Coordinates of C-alpha atoms in Angstrom, one line a residue:
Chain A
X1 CA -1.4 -18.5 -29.6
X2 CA -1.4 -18.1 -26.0
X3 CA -3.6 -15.3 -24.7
X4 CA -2.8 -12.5 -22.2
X5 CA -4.8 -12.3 -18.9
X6 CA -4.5 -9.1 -16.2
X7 CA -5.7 -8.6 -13.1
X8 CA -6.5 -4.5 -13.2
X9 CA -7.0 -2.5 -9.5
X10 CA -9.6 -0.1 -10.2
X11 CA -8.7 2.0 -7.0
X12 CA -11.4 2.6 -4.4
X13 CA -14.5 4.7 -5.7
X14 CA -14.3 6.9 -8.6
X15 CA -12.4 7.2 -12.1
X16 CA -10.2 9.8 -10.7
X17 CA -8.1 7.1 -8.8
X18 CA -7.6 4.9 -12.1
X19 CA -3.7 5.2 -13.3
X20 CA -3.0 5.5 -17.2
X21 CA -1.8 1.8 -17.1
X22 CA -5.2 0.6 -16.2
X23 CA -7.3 2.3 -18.3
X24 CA -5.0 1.5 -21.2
X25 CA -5.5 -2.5 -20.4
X26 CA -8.7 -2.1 -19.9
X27 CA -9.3 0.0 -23.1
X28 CA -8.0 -3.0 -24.9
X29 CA -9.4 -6.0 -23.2
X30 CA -11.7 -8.1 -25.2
X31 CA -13.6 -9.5 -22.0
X32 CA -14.1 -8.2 -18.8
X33 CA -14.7 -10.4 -15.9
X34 CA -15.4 -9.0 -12.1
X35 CA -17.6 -8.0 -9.5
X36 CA -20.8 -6.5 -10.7
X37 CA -20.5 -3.4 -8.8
X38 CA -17.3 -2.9 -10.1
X39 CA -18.0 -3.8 -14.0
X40 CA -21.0 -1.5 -13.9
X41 CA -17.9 1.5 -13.1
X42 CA -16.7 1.0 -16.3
X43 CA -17.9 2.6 -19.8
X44 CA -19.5 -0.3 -21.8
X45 CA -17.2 -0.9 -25.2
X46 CA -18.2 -2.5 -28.8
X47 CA -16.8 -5.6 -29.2
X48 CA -16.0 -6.1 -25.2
X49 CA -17.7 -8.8 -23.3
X50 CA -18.8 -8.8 -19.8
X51 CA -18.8 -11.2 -17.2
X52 CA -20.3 -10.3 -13.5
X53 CA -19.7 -12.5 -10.7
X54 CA -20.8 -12.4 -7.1
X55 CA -18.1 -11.5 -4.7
X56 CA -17.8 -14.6 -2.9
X57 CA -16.7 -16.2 -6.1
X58 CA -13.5 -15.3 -6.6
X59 CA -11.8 -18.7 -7.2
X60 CA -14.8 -19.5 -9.6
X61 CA -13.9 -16.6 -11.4
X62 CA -10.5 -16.9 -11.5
X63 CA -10.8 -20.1 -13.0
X64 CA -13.4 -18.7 -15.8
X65 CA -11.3 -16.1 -16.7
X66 CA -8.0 -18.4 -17.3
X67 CA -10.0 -20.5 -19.3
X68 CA -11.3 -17.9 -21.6
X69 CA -7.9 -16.5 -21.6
X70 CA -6.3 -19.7 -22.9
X71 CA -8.5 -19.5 -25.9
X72 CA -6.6 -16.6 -27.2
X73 CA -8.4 -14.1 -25.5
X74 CA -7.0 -10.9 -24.0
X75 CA -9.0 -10.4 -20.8
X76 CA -9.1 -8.3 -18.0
X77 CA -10.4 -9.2 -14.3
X78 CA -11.3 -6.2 -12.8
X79 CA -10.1 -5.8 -8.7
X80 CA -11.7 -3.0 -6.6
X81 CA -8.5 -1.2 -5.2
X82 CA -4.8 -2.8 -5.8
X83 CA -5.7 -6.8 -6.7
X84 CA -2.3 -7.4 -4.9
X85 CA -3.6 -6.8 -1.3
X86 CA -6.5 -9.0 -0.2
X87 CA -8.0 -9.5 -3.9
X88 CA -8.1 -10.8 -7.1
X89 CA -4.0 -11.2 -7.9
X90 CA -3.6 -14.0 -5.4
X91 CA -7.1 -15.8 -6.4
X92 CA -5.9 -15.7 -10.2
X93 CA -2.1 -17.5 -8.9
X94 CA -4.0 -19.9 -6.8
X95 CA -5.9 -21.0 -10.1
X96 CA -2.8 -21.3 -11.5
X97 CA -0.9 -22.9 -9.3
X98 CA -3.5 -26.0 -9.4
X99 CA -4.4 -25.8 -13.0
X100 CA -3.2 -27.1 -16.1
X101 CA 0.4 -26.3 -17.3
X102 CA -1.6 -24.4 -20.5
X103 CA -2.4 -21.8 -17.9
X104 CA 1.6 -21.5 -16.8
X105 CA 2.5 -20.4 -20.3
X106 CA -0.2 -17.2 -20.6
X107 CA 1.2 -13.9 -20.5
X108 CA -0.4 -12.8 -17.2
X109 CA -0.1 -8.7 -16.0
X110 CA -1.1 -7.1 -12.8
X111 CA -1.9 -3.8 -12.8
X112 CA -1.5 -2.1 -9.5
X113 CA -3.9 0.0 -8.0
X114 CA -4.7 2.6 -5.2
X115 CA -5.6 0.3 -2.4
X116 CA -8.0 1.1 0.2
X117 CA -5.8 1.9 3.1
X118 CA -3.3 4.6 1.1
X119 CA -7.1 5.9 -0.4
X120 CA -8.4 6.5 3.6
X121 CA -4.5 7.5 5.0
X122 CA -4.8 10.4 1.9
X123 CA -8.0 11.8 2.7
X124 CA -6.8 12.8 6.6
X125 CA -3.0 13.4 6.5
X126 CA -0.5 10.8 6.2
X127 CA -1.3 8.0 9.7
X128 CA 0.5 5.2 7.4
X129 CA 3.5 7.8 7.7
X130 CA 5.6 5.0 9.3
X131 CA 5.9 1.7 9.5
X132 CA 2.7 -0.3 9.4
X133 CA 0.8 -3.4 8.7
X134 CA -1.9 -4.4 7.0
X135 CA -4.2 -7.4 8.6
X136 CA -7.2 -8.7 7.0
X137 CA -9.5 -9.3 9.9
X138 CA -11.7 -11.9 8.0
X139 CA -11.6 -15.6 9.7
X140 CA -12.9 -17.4 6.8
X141 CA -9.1 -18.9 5.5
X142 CA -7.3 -18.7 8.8
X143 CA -8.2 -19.3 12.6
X144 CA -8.8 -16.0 15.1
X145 CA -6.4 -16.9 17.2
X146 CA -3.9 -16.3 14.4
X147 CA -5.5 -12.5 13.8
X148 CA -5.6 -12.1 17.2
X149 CA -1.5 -12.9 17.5
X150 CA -1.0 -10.5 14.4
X151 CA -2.6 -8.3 16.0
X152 CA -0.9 -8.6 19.4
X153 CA 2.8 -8.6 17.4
X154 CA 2.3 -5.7 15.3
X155 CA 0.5 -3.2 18.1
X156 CA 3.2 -4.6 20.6
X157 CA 6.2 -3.8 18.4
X158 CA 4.6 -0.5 17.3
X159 CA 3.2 -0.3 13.9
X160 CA 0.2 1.2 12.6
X161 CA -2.4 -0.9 12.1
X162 CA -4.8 -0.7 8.9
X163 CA -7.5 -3.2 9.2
X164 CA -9.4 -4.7 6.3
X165 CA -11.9 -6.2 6.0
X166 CA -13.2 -5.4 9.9
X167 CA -16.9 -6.6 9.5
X168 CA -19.5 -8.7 7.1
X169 CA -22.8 -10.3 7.8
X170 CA -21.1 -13.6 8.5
X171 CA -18.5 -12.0 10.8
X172 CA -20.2 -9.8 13.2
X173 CA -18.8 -9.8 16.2
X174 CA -14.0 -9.5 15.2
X175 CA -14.1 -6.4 15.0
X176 CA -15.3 -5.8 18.2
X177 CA -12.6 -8.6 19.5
X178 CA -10.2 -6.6 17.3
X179 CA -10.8 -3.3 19.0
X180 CA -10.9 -4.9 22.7
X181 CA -7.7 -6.5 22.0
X182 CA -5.6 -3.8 20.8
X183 CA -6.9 -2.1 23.8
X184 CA -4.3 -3.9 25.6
X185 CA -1.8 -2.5 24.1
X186 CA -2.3 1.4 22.8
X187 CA -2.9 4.1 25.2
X188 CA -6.8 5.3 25.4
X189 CA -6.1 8.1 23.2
X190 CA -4.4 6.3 19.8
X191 CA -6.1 7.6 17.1
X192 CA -8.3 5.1 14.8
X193 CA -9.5 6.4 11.7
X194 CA -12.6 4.9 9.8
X195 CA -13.0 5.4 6.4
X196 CA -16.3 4.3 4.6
X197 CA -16.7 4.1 0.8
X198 CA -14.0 7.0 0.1
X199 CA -14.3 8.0 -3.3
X200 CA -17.6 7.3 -3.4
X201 CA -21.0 10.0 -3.1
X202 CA -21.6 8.5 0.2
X203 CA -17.7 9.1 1.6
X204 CA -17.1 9.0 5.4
X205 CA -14.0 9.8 6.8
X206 CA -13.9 10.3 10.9
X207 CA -11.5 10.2 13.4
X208 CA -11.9 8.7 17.2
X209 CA -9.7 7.9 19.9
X210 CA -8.7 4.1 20.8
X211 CA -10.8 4.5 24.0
X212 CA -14.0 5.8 22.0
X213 CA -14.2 3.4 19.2
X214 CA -17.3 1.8 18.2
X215 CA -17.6 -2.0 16.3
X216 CA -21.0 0.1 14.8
X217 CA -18.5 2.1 13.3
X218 CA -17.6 -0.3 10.8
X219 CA -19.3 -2.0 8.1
X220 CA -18.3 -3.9 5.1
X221 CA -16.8 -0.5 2.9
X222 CA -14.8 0.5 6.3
X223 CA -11.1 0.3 6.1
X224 CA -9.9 1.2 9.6
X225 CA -6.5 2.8 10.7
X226 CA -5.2 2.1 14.0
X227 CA -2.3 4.5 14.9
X228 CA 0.8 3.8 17.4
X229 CA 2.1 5.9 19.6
X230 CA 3.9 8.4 17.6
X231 CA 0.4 9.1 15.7
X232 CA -0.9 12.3 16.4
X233 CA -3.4 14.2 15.6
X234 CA -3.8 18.4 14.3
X235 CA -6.7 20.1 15.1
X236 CA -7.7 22.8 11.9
X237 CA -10.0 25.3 13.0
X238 CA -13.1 24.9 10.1
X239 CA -11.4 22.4 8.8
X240 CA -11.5 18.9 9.5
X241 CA -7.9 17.2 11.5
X242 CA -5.1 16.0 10.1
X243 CA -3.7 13.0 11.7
X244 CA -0.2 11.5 10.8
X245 CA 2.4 9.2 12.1
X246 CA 5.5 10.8 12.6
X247 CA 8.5 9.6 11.5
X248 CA 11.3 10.0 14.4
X249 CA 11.0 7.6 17.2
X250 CA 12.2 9.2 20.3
X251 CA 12.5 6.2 22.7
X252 CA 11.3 2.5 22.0
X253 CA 7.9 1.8 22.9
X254 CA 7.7 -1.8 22.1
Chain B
X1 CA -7.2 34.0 0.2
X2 CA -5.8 30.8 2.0
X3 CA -3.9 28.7 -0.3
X4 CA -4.0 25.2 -1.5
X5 CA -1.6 22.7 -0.6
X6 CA -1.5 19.4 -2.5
X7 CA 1.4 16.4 -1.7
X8 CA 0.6 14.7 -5.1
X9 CA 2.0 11.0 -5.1
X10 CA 3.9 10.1 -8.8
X11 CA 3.7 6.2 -8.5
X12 CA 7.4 4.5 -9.2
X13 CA 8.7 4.8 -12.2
X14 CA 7.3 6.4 -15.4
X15 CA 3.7 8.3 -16.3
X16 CA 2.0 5.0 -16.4
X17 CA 1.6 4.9 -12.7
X18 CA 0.3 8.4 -12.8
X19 CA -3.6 8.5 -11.6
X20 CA -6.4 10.4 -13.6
X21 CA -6.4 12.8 -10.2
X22 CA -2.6 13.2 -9.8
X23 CA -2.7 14.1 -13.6
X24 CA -5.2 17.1 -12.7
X25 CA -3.9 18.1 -9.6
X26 CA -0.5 18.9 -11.4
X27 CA -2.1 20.3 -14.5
X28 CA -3.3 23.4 -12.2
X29 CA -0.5 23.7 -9.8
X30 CA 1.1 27.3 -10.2
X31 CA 4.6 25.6 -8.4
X32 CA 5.8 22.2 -8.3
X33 CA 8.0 21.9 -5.6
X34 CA 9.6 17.8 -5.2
X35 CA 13.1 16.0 -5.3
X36 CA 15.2 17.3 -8.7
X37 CA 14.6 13.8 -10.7
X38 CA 10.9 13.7 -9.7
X39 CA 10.2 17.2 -11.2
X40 CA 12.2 16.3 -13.6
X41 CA 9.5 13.5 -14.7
X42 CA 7.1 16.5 -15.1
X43 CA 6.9 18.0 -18.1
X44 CA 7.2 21.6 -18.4
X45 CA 3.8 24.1 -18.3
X46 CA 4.2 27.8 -18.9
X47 CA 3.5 29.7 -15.7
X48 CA 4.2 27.0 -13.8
X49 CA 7.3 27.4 -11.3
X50 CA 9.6 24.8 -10.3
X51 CA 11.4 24.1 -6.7
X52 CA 13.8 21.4 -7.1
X53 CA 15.7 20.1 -3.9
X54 CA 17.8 17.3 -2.8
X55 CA 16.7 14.1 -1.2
X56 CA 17.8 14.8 2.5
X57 CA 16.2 18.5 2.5
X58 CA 12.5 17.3 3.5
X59 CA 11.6 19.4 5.8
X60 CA 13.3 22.8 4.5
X61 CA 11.2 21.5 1.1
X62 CA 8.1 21.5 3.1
X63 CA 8.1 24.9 5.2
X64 CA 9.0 26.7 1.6
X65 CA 6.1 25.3 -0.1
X66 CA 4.0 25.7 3.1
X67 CA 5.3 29.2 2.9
X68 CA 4.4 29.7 -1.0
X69 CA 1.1 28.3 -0.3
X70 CA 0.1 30.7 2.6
X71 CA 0.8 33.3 0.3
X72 CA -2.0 32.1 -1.5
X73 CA -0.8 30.1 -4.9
X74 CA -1.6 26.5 -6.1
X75 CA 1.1 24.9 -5.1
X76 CA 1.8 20.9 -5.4
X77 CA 4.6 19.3 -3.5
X78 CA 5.5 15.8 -6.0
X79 CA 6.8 12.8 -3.9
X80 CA 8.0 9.4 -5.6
X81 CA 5.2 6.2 -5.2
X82 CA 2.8 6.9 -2.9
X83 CA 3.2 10.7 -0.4
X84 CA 1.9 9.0 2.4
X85 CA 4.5 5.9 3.0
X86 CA 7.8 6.8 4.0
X87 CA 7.6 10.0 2.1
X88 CA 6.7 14.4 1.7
X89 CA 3.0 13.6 3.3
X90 CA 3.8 13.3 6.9
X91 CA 7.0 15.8 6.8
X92 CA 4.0 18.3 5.7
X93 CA 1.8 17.6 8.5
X94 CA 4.9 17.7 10.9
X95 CA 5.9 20.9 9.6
X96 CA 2.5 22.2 10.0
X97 CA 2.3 21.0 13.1
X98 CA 5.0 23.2 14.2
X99 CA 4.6 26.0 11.8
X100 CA 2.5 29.5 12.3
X101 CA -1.5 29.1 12.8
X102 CA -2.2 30.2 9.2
X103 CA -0.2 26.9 8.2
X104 CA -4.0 24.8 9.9
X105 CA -5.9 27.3 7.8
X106 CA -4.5 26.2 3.9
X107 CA -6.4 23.7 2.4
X108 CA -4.0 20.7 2.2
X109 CA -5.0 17.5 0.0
X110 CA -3.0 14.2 -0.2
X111 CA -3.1 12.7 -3.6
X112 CA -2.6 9.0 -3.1
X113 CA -0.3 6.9 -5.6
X114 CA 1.0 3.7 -5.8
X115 CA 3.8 3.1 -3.3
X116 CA 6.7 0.7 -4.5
X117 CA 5.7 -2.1 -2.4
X118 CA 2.0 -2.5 -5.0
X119 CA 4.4 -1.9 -8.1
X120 CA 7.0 -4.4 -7.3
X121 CA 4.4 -7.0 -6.1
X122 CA 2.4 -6.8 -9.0
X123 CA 5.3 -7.3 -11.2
X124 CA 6.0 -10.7 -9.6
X125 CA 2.1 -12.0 -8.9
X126 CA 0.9 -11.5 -5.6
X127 CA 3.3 -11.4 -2.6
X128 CA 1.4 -9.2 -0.5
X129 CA -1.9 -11.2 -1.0
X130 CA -2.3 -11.6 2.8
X131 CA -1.3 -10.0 5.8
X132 CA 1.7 -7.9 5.3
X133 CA 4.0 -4.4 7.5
X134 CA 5.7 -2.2 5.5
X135 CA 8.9 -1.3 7.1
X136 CA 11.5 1.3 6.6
X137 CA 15.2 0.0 7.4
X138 CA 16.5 3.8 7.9
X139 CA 17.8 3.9 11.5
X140 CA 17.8 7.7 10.6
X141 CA 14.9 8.5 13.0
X142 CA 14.6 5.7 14.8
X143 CA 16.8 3.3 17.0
X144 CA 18.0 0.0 15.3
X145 CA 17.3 -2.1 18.0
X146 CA 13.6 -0.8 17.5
X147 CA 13.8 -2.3 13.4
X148 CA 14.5 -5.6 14.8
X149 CA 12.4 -5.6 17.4
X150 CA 9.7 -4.9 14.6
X151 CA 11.7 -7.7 12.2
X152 CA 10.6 -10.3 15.4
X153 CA 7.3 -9.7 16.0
X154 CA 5.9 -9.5 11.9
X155 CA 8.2 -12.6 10.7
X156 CA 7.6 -14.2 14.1
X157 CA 3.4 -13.5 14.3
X158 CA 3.6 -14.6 9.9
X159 CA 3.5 -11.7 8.2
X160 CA 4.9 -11.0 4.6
X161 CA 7.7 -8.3 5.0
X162 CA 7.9 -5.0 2.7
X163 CA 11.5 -3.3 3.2
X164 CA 11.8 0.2 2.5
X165 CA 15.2 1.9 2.2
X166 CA 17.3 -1.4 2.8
X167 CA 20.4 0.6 1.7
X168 CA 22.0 3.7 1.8
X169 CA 25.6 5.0 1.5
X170 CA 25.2 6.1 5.1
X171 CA 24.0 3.2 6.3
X172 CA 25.9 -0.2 4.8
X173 CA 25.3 -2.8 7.3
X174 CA 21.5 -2.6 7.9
X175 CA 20.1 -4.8 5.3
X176 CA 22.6 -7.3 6.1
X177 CA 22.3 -7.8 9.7
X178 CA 18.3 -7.7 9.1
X179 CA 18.3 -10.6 6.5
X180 CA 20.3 -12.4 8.8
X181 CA 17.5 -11.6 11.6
X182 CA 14.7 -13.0 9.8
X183 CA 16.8 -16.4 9.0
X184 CA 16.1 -16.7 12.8
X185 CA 12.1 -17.2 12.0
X186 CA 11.7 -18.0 8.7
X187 CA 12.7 -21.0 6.8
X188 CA 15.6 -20.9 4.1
X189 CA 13.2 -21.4 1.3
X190 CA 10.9 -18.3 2.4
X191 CA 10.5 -16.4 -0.8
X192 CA 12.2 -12.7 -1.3
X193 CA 11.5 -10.1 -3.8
X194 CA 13.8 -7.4 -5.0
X195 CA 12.6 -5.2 -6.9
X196 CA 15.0 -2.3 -7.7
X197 CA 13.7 0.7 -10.5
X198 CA 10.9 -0.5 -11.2
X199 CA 8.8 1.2 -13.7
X200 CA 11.8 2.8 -15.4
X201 CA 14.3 1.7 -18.3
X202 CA 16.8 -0.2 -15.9
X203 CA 14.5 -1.9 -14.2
X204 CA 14.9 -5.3 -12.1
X205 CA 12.9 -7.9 -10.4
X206 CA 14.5 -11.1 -9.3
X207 CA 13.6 -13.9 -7.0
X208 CA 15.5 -16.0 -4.7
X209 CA 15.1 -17.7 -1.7
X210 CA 16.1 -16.4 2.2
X211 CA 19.2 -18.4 2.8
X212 CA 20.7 -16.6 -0.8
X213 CA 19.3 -13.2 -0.4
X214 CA 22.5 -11.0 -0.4
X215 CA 23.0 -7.7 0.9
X216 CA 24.8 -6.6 -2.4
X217 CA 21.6 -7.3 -4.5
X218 CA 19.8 -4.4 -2.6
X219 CA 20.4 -0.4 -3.3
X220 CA 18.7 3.1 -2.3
X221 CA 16.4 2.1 -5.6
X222 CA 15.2 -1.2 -4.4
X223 CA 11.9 -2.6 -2.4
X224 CA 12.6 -5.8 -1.2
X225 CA 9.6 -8.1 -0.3
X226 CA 10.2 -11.2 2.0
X227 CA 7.9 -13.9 2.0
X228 CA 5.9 -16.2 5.3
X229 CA 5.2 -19.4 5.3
X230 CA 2.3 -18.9 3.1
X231 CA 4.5 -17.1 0.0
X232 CA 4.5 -19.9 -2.8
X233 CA 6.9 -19.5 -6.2
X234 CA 5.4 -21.0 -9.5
X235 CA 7.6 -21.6 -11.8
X236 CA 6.9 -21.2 -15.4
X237 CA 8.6 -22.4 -18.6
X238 CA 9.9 -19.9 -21.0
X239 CA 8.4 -17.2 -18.3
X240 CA 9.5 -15.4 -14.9
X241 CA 8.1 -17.1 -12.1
X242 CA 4.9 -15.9 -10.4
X243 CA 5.4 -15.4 -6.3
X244 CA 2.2 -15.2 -4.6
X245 CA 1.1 -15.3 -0.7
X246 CA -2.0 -17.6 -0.2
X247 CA -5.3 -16.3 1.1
X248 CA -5.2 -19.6 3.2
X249 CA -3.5 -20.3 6.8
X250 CA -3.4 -24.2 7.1
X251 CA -2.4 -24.0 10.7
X252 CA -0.8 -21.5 13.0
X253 CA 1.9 -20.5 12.0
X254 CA 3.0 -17.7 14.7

């Protein structure tokens, strides 16, 4: 009687990033909710509804999607990358949380997906080769000040830094602040990586130093990878660099 | 006449995890080269050669298939979860690094999979729904006092922890003295995660809180995942619990 509900990652971009689990749920699914750009990835199926949302409403469609599951349904909600980090996954337990105890008993999946940063850290080398965090650099749920201490704590102690999130139209100016604060900490020559749309025709993957890095850079398809100070970088000639974090530590830098 | 190079990342755990590009990568490979159990996950081609090694042997797995690719074969180097976190990805680019000039001139391509950390989230909710540092506890390569210097400043500056190798028969104590680290900043109902084989028959995920986490419930196999102050548990009647990490920051926190 109870229906099934999962929260699928799609992976960044293309179909070639999907894992056999996802495509099997999805295969299945008898109603698809999501982001428009995301539904309109997937092959349209007899039988299988569709339900596009705007991207700013992810509670609302949380909520639509637990309610249709509760009928009986088996539905999917679809997550660009892994719907564990910075998407759908914690939306959907949110809902839960604070809905009714008929929600509690569905039989609720996550499917995990390739999120953006291990998509970007792929396509140059390995820079999330050691430890690292990853920071969402979006103000709208918590204050500055608090991304601004995470970022201070995790450049100071060493980590590699993947930042998403860096920009939006209602958020113009943090990643800037983001950049000029880390600035404090890493040498002028720390490799940042920014990676736009990977997967995607319009792919770009480039490589700057610390010193040389642009808020223009970034918009809101840019994950950016901020390396410590064992990241280096490889120079190919005719090829593009590798950069990578390496994984001995040969004194303590924080 | 260069050859081709690919780390090609396995997910944990059985084919499920596999991507749709992981799948092709290893279809065409003309040698597998990996960690005995992860090529033993493969199943057999004709023409294909195999290259099995021990865990420890990294680097002496990563010259010979740098070697075997300069030669000019297809060769694919398997790596458990994702090849860029804590695993073959950056030991390639370190050997290459080091290695001859004809080494820059293969064409090397990282195939991102999903790293433990997304597999055991998503089989618990949403842990790492916010801002989260994925941490290796291996004092291997790096000085202890350096891991909890890192243990401070993310459980200190709020973020959720991801533990990678909490255990190993060469190194006992390390898990234990840094659970009782992050007692110092978090409180004794902070959510943690173990998640130990996921994906595979003898899987285990379990929840319990900080001041009961154990140092016997972690092994080389596990992923633990410790919660902030945002990291909620719903229970659920006749049904695991869901742990998820809110979007939301009521107040600093750090």
């Amino acid at each position: 009687m109870s229906g099934h509900l999962a929260v699928v990652g799609l992976g960044p971009g293309d179909a070639r990033y999907l894992t056999a689990e996802a495509v099997e749920v999805l295969g299945v699914a008898q109603a698809l909710y999501g982001y428009r750009p995301y539904l309109d990835r997937m092959p349209v199926r007899p039988g299988q509804s569709r339900h596009a949302s705007d991207n700013r409403e992810e509670r609302a469609r949380a909520a639509a999607a637990l309610v249709h599951a509760a009928q009986g349904a088996r539905v999917a909600v679809v997550s660009g990358g892994d719907p564990g980090v910075f998407a759908m996954a914690a939306a959907i337990c949110e809902e839960i949380e604070s809905g009714p105890p008929s929600w509690r008993a569905l039989d609720v999946t996550v499917v995990p997906g390739i999120t953006a940063m291990l998509a970007v850290a792929a396509r140059i080398g390995a820079p999330l080769g050691h430890d690292f965090c990853a920071l969402s650099l979006s103000d709208n749920l918590k204050p500055w000040e608090l991304i601004e201490g995470r970022l201070d704590a995790a450049a100071g102690a060493g980590f590699v830094l993947a930042l998403y999130n860096p920009v939006s139209r209602a958020r113009p100016w943090q990643f800037a602040a983001a950049i000029e604060r880390l600035r404090r900490h890493l040498p002028p020559s720390t490799p940042v990586v920014f990676g736009r749309a990977v997967g995607r025709p319009d792919e770009q993957v480039s490589v700057v130093t610390l010193d040389a890095a642009d808020a223009t850079q970034a918009d809101m398809a840019t994950l950016v990878i901020v390396g410590s100070r064992e990241t280096r970088v490889i120079e190919r000639p005719g090829r593009s660099p590798l950069v990578y974090t390496s994984r001995a530590v040969a004194e303590v830098s924080a």
